[in-house]
Amino acid sequence: MRSLTKLAGAAFVGITAATMSVVGAGTASAVDYPAPVPVDPAAFLQGDVAYFSTGAANCSITPAGVVGCDLPGGEYLTQIPFAPVVYDVAIDVPWFPAHPTFGIGGPRGRAGSTPLGGSLSYGGATCYIGFKGSLNCSSMGPSFTVWTPYMTLS
């Protein structure tokens, strides 16, 4: 009886190991999602403001770290039902989260700006293209993420 129990235990371990090797461990690694490559801000400067674009936005970063993006097609604010559509977003003060500006102050970016293909840091702000083409910007503490057709603010 004891040998039968040992045989059953060995079979269970063998089956479990074979199942894990077929299913896989499912761990992520840096190879799966490489970090965005830092880019030289000089290629984006027009005067003292860095202008850039992505498929979803035209954006700017000032030397003071103010980040603003125009979203010509509009993006839904989060994934809640009946979410408002936002056409521009800014981080302009450290004590307030990223927020829609409703066109106040005029356009933030310039159409036709150099496309961003990595991570741009300028004036204390950082914007980068992340997973599946999302635009992620942070400055002064607040941040926002735009992944068409949605956006989150914090």
PDB file of C-alpha atoms in Angstrom, residues 4 10 17 20 43 45 47 50 82 86 119 136 149:
ATOM      1  CA  LEU A   4       1.122   2.551  -4.215  1.00  0.00           C
ATOM      2  CA  ALA A  10       5.129  10.743  -8.039  1.00  0.00           C
ATOM      3  CA  ALA A  17       5.295  19.683 -13.743  1.00  0.00           C
ATOM      4  CA  MET A  20       3.197  23.941 -15.785  1.00  0.00           C
ATOM      5  CA  ALA A  43      14.811  67.985 -31.905  1.00  0.00           C
ATOM      6  CA  LEU A  45      12.254  72.729 -29.521  1.00  0.00           C
ATOM      7  CA  GLY A  47      12.004  78.682 -29.322  1.00  0.00           C
ATOM      8  CA  ALA A  50       9.118  71.547 -26.934  1.00  0.00           C
ATOM      9  CA  PHE A  82     -21.688  58.590 -20.441  1.00  0.00           C
ATOM     10  CA  VAL A  86     -12.283  65.994 -23.619  1.00  0.00           C
ATOM     11  CA  SER A 119      10.469  59.386 -23.862  1.00  0.00           C
ATOM     12  CA  ASN A 136       1.709  59.206 -20.794  1.00  0.00           C
ATOM     13  CA  PRO A 149     -10.471  56.580 -27.210  1.00  0.00           C
TER      14      PRO A 149
END
